Coordinates of C-alpha atoms and ligand atoms in Angstrom, one line a residue:
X15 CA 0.0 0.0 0.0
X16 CA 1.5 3.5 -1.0
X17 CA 2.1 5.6 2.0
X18 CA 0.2 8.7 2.6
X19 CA 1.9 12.0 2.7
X20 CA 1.8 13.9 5.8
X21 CA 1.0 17.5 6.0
X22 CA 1.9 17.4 9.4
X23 CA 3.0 15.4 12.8
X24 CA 0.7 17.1 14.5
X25 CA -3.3 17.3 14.7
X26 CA -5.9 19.8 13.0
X27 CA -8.1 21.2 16.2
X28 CA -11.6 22.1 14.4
X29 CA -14.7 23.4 15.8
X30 CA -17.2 20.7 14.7
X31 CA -20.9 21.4 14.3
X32 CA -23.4 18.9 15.3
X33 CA -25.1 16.9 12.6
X34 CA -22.5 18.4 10.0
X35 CA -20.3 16.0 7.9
X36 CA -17.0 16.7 7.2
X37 CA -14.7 14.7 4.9
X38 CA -11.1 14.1 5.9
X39 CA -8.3 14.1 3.7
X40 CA -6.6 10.5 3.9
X41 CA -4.2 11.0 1.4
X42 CA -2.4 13.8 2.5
X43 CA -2.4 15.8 -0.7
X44 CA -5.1 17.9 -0.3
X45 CA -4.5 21.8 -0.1
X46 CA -7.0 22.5 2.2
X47 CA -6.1 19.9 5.3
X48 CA -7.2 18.4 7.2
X49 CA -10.0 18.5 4.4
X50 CA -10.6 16.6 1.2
X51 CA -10.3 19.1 -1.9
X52 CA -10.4 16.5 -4.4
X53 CA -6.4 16.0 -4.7
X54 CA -6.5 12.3 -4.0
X55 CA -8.7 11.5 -7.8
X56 CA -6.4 9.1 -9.6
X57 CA -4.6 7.5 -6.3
X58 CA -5.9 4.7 -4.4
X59 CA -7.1 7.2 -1.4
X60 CA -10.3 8.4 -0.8
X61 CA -11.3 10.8 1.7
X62 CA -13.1 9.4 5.1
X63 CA -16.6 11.1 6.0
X64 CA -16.9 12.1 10.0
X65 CA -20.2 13.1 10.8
X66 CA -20.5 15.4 14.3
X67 CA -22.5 13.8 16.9
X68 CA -22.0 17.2 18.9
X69 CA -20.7 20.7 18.6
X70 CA -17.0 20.7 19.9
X71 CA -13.8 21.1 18.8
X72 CA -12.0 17.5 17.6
X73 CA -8.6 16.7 17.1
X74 CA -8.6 15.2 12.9
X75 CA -5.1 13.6 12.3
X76 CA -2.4 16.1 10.3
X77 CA 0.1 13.0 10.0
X78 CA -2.1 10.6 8.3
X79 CA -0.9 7.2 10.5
X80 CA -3.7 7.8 12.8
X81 CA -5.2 4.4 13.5
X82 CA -8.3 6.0 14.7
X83 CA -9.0 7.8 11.5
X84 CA -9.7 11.1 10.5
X85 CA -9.5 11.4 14.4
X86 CA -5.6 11.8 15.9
X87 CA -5.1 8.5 18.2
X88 CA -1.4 10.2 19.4
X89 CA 0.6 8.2 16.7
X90 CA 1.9 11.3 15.3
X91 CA 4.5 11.3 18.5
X92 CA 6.3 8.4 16.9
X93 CA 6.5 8.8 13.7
Ligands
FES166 FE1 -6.8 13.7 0.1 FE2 -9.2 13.8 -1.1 S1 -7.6 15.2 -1.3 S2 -8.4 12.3 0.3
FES167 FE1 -2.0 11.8 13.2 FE2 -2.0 12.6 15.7 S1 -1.8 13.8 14.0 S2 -2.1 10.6 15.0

């Protein structure tokens, strides 16, 4: 599996809104992170769709190893 780029070892803090959907970038390319702008057409990634349960800000992983995805699990520390 090709490796994703990482725009950056560290998380994206974003002030969610309840019952909004957002789409996380999973393959790192995208210009608008931690967002999907459409970069990822032609590569095997495809962007990962959170939908806010509550307004609040969330943590949505910068270094794309997360293995909670889009959500930052702390494995940007040991990369
Ligand atoms: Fe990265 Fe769409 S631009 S998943
Ligand atoms: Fe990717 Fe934290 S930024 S796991």
């Amino acid at each position: 599996m090709t490796t994703p780029n990482a725009p950056q070892l560290a998380p994206y803090p974003v002030e969610v809104e309840a019952g909004k959907s957002y789409f996380w970038c999973s393959c790192g390319q995208s210009s608008k992170q931690p967002f999907c702008d459409g970069s990822h057409k032609g590569s095997e990634f495809n962007p990962i769709k959170y939908t806010a349960e509550d307004s609040k800000k969330v943590f949505f992983c910068g270094c794309k190893a997360s293995g909670k995805s889009p959500l930052c699990d702390g494995s940007h520390s040991k990369l």
